[in-house]
PDB file of C-alpha atoms in Angstrom:
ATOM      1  CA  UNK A 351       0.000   0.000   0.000  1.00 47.00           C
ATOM      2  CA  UNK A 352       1.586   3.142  -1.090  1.00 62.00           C
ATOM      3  CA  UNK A 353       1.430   6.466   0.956  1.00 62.00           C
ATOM      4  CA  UNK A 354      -1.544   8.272  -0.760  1.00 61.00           C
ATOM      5  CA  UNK A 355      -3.664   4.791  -0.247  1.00 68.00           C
ATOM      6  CA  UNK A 356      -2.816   4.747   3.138  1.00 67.00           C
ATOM      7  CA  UNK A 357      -3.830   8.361   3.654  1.00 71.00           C
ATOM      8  CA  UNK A 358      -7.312   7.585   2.159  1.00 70.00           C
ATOM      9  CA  UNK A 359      -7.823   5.003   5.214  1.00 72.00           C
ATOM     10  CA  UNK A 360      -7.229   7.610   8.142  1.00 74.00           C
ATOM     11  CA  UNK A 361      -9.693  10.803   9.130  1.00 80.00           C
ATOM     12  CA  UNK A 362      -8.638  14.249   7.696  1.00 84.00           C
ATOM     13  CA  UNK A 363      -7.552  15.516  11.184  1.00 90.00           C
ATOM     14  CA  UNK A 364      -5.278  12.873  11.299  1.00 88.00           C
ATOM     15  CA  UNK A 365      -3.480  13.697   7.736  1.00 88.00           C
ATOM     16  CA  UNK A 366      -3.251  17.286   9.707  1.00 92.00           C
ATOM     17  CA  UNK A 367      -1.496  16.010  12.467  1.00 93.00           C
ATOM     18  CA  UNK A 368       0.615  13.843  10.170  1.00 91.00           C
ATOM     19  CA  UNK A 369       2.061  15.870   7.773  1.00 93.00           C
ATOM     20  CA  UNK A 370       2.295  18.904  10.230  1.00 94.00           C
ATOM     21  CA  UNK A 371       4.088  16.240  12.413  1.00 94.00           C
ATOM     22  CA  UNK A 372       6.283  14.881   9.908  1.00 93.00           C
ATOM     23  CA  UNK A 373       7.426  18.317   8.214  1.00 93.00           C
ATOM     24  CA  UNK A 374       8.410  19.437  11.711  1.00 92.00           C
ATOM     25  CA  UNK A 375      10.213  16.264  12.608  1.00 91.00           C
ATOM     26  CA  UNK A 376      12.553  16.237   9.509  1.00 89.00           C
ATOM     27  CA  UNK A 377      12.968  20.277   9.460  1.00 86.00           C
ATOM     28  CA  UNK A 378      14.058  19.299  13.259  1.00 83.00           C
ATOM     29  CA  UNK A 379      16.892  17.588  11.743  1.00 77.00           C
ATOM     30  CA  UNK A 380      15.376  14.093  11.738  1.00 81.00           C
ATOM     31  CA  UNK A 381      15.510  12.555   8.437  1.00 77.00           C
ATOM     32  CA  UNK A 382      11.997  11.607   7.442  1.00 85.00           C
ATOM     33  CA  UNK A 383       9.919  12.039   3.873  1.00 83.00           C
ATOM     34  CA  UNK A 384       8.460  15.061   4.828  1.00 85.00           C
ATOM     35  CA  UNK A 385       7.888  16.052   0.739  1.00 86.00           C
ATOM     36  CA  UNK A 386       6.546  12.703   0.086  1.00 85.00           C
ATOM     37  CA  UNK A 387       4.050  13.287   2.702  1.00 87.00           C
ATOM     38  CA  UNK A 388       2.968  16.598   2.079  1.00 89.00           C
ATOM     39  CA  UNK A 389       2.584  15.844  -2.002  1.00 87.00           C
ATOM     40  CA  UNK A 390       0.801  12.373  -1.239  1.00 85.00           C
ATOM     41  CA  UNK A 391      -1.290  14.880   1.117  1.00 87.00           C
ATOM     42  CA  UNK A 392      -2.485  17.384  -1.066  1.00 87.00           C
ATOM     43  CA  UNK A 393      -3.135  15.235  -4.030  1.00 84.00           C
ATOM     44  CA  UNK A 394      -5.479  13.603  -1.180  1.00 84.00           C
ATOM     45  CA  UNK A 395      -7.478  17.410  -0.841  1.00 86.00           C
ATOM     46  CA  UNK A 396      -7.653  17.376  -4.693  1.00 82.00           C
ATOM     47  CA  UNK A 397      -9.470  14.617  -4.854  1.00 78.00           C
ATOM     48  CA  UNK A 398     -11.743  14.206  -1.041  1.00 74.00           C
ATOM     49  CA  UNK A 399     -13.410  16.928  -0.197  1.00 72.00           C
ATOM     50  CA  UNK A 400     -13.030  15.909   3.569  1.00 83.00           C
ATOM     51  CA  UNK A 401      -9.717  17.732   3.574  1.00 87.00           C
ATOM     52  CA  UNK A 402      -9.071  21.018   3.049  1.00 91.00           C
ATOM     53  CA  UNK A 403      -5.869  22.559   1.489  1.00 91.00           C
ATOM     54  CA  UNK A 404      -5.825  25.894   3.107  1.00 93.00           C
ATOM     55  CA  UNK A 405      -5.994  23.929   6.873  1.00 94.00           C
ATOM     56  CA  UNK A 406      -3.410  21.275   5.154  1.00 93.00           C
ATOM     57  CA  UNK A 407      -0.940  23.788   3.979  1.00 93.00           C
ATOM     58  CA  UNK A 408      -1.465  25.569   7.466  1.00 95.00           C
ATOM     59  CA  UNK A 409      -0.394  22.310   9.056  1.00 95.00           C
ATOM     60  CA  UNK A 410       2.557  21.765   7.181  1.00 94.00           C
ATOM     61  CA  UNK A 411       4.101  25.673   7.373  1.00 95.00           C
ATOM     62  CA  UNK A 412       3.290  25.415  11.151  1.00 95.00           C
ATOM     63  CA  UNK A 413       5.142  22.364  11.324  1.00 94.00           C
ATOM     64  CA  UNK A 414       8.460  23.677   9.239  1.00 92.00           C
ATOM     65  CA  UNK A 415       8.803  26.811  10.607  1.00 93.00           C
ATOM     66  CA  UNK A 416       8.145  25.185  14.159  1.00 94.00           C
ATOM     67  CA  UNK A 417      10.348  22.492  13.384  1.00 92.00           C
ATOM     68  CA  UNK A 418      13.184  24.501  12.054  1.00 91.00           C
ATOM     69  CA  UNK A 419      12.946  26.708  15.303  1.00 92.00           C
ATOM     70  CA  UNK A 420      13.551  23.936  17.899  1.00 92.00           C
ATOM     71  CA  UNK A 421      16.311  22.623  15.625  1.00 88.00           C
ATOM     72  CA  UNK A 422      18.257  25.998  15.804  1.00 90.00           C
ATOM     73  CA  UNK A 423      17.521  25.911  19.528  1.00 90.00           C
ATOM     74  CA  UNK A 424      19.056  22.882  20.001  1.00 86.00           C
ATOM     75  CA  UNK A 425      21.939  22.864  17.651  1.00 82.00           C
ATOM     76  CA  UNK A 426      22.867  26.386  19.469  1.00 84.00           C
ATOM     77  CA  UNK A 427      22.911  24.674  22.557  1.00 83.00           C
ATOM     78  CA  UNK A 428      24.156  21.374  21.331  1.00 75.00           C
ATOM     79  CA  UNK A 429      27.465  23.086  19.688  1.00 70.00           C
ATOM     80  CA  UNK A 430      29.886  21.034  17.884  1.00 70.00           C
ATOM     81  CA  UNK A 431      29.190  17.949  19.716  1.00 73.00           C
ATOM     82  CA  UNK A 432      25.590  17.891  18.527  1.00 70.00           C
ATOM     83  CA  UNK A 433      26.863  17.862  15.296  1.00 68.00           C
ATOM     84  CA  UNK A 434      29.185  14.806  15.912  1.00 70.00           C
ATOM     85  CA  UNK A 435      26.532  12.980  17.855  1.00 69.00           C
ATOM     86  CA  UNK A 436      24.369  13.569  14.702  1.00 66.00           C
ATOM     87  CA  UNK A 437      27.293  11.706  12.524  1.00 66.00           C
ATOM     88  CA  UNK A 438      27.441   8.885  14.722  1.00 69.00           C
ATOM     89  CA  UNK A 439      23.717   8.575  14.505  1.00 66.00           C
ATOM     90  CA  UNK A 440      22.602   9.221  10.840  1.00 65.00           C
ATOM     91  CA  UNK A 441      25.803   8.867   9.069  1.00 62.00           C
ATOM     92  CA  UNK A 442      24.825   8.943   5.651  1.00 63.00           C
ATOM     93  CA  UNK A 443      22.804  12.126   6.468  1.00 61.00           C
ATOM     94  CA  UNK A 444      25.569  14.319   8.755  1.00 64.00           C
ATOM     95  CA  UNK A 445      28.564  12.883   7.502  1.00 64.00           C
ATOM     96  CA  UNK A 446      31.574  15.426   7.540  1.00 68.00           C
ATOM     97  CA  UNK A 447      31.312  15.982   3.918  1.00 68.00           C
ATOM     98  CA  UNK A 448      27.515  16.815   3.621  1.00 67.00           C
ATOM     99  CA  UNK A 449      28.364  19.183   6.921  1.00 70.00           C
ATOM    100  CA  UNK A 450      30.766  21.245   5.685  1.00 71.00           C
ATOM    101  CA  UNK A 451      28.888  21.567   2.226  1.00 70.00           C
ATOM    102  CA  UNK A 452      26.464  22.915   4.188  1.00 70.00           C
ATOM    103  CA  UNK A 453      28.549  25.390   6.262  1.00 72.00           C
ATOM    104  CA  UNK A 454      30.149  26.502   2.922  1.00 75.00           C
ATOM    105  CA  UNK A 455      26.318  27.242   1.942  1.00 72.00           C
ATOM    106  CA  UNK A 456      25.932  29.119   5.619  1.00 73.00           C
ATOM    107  CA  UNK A 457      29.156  30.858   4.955  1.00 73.00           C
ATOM    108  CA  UNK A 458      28.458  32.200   1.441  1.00 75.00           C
ATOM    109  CA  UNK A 459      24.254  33.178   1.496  1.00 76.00           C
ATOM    110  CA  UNK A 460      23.735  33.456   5.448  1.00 75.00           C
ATOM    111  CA  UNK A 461      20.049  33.612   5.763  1.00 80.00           C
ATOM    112  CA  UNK A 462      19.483  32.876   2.437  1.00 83.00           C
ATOM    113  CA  UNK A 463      20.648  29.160   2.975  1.00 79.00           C
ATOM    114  CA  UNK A 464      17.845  28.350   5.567  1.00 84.00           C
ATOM    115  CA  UNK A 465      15.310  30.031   2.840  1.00 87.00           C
ATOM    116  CA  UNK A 466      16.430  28.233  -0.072  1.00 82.00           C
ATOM    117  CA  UNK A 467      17.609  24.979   1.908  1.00 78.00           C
ATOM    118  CA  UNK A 468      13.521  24.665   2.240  1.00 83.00           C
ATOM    119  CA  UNK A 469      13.623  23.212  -1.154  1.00 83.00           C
ATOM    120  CA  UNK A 470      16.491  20.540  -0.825  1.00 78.00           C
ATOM    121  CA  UNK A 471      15.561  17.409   0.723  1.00 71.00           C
ATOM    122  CA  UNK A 472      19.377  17.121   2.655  1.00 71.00           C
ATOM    123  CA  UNK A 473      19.406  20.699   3.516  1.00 74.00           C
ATOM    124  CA  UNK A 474      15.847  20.539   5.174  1.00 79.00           C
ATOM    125  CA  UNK A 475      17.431  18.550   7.810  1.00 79.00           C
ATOM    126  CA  UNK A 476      20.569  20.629   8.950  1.00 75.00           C
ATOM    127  CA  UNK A 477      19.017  24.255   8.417  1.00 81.00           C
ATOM    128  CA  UNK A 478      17.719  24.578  11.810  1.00 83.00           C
ATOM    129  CA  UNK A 479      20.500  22.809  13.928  1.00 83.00           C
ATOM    130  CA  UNK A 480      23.277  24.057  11.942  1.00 81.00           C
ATOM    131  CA  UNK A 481      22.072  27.951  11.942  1.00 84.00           C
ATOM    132  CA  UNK A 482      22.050  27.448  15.878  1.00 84.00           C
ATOM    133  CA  UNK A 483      25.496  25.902  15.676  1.00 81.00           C
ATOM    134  CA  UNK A 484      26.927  28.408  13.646  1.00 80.00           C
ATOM    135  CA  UNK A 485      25.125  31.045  16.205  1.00 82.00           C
ATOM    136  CA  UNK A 486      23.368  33.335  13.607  1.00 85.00           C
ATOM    137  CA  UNK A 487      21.335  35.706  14.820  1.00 87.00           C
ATOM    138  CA  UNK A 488      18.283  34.552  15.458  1.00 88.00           C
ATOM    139  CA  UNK A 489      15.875  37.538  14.017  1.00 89.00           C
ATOM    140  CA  UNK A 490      17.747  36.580  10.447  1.00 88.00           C
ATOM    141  CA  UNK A 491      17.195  32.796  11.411  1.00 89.00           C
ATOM    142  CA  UNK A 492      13.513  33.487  12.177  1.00 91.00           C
ATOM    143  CA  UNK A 493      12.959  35.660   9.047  1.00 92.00           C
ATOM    144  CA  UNK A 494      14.737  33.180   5.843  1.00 90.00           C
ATOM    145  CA  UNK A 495      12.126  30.331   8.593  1.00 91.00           C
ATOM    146  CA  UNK A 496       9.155  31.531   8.073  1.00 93.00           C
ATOM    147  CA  UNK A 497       9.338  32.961   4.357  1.00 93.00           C
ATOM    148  CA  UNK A 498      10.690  29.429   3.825  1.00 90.00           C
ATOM    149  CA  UNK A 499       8.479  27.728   4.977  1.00 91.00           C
ATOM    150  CA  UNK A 500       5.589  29.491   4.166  1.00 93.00           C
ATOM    151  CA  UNK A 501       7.269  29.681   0.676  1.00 91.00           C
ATOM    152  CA  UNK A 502       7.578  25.790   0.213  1.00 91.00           C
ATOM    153  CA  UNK A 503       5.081  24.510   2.606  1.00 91.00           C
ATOM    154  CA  UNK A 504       2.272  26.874   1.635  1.00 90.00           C
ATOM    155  CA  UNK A 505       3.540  26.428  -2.550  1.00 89.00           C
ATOM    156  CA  UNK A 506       4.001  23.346  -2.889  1.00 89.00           C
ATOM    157  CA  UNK A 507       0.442  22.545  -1.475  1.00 90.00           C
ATOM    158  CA  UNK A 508      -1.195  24.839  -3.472  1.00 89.00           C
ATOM    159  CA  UNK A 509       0.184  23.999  -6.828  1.00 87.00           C
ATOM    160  CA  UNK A 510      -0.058  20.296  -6.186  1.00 85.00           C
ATOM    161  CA  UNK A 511      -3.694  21.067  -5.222  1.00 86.00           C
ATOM    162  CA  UNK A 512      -4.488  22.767  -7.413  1.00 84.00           C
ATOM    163  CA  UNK A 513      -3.182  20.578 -10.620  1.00 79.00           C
ATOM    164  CA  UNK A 514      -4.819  17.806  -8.903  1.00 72.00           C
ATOM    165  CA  UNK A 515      -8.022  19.443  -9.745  1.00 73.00           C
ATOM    166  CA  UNK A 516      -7.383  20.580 -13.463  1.00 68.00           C
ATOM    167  CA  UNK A 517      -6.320  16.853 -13.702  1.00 57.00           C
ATOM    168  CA  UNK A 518      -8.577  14.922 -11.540  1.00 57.00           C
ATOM    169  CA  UNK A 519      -9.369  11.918 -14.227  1.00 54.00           C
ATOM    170  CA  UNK A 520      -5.840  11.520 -14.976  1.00 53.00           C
ATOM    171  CA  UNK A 521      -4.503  11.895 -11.436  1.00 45.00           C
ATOM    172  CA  UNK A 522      -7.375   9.276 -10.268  1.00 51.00           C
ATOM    173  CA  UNK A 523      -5.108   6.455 -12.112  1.00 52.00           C
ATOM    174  CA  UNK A 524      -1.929   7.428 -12.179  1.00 52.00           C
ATOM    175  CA  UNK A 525      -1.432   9.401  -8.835  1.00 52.00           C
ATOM    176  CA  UNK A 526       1.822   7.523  -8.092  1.00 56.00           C
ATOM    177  CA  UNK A 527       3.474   9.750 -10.221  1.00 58.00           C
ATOM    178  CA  UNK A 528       3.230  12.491  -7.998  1.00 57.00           C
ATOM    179  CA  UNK A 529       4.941  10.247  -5.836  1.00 54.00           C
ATOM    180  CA  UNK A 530       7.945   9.676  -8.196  1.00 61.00           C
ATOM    181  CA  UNK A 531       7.986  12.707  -9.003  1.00 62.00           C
ATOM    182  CA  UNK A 532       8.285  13.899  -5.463  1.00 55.00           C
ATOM    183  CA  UNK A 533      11.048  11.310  -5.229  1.00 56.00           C
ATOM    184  CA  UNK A 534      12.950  12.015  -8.157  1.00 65.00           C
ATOM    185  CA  UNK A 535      13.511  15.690  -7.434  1.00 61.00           C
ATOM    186  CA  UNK A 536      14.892  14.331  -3.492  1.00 55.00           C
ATOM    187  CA  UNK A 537      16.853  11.509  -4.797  1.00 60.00           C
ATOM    188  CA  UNK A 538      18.044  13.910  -7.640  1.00 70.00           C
ATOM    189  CA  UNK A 539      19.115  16.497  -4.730  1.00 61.00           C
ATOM    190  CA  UNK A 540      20.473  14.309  -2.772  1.00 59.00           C
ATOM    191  CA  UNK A 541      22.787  13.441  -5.019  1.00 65.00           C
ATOM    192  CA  UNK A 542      24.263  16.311  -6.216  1.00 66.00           C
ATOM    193  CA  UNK A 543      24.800  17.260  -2.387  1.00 59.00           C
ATOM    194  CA  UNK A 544      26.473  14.031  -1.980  1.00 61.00           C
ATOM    195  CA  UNK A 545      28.841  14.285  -4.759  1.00 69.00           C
ATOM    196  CA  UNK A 546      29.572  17.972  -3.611  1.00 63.00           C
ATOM    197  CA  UNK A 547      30.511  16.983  -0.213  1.00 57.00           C
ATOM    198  CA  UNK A 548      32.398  13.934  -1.285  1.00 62.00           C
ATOM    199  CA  UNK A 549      34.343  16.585  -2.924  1.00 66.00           C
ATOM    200  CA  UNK A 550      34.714  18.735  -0.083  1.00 59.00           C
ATOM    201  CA  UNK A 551      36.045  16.061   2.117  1.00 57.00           C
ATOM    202  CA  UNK A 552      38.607  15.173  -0.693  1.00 61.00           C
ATOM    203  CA  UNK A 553      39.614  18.715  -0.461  1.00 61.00           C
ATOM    204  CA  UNK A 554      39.808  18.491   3.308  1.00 54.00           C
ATOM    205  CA  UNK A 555      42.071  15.763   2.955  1.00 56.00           C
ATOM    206  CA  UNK A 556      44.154  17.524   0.588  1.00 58.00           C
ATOM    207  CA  UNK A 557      44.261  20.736   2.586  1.00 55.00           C
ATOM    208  CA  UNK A 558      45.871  18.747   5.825  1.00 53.00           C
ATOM    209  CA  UNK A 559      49.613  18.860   5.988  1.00 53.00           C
ATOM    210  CA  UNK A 560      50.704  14.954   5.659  1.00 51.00           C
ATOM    211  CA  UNK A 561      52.547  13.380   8.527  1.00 46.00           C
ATOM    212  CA  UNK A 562      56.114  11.475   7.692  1.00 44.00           C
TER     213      UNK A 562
END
């Protein structure tokens, strides 16, 4: 049973509390398919009228920019160590190389990373705890946050929505798609972020004087 057929079996306040949930969980810095979710979700509204889009995308935007918040608290309390913790947990998501790819980003756009980081499935999960670690200031923090997320949450619900409807008949039999879809564009991400902090640790490597 795929996500969207699961969704159909469960009331509409609980697709609320899911995706609002879920989004808030993985903008936290846990990783979780918060964008599978939140498509699966709204291609739901476009089809049931038991759930509405404006309360969905509410949901989801709560649960990002809420999400993102707690994550900055804790990785500015956390420090360092929360980042190495974090590697020892979720390797393949806070390795060293996908880190400092993502400080480089911090470094080079500031607030602009944890806006645009909205839209990239590895960077949803370190823009809150690795703003905090980096300490910066939290009314830029909270501003990129909530234009972010309202940005992304709010968008993406709305134009999935809403060419759910145009659609309907099509999307009726071949909603998956939505679903790969939504999956290509993370996997695609994910990728390139991999590949540029592969190359950033190689460069690390290179960059440390060699002992005899």
């Amino acid at each position: 049973m795929h996500v969207q057929e699961w969704l159909e079996t469960v009331p509409a306040v609980a697709v609320y509390a899911l995706v609002g949930v879920v989004i808030g969980l993985e903008s936290l810095g846990i990783p979780l398919p918060g964008e599978i979710i939140l498509v699966s979700s709204a291609l739901l509204a476009s089809q049931h009228g038991d759930i509405d889009p404006v309360v969905l995308g509410a949901c989801a935007t709560a649960g990002a920019i809420i999400g993102d918040s707690i994550g900055y608290a804790i990785g500015r309390k956390g420090g360092r160590p929360l980042l190495a913790w974090l590697g020892n947990k979720f390797p393949r998501h806070f390795s060293e190389g996908h880190i400092a790819t993502a400080e480089r980003s911090f470094e080079k756009w500031g607030m602009w990373a944890v806006f645009f980081g909205r839209f990239v499935a590895l960077l949803r999960i370190f823009a809150g705890p690795l703003a905090g670690v980096l300490r910066m200031p939290y009314w830029k923090f909270l501003v990129a946050n909530v234009l972010g997320g309202i940005v992304w949450a709010g968008g993406t619900t709305a134009v999935i929505y809403y060419v759910g409807i145009v659609a309907e008949s099509w999307l009726k039999r071949f909603s998956w798609l939505g679903l790969v879809a939504a999956v290509l564009v993370g996997v695609t991400s994910m990728l390139v972020l991999k590949r540029k902090a592969k190359k950033a640790g190689e460069n690390r490597e290179a960059a440390q004087p060699q002992v005899l």
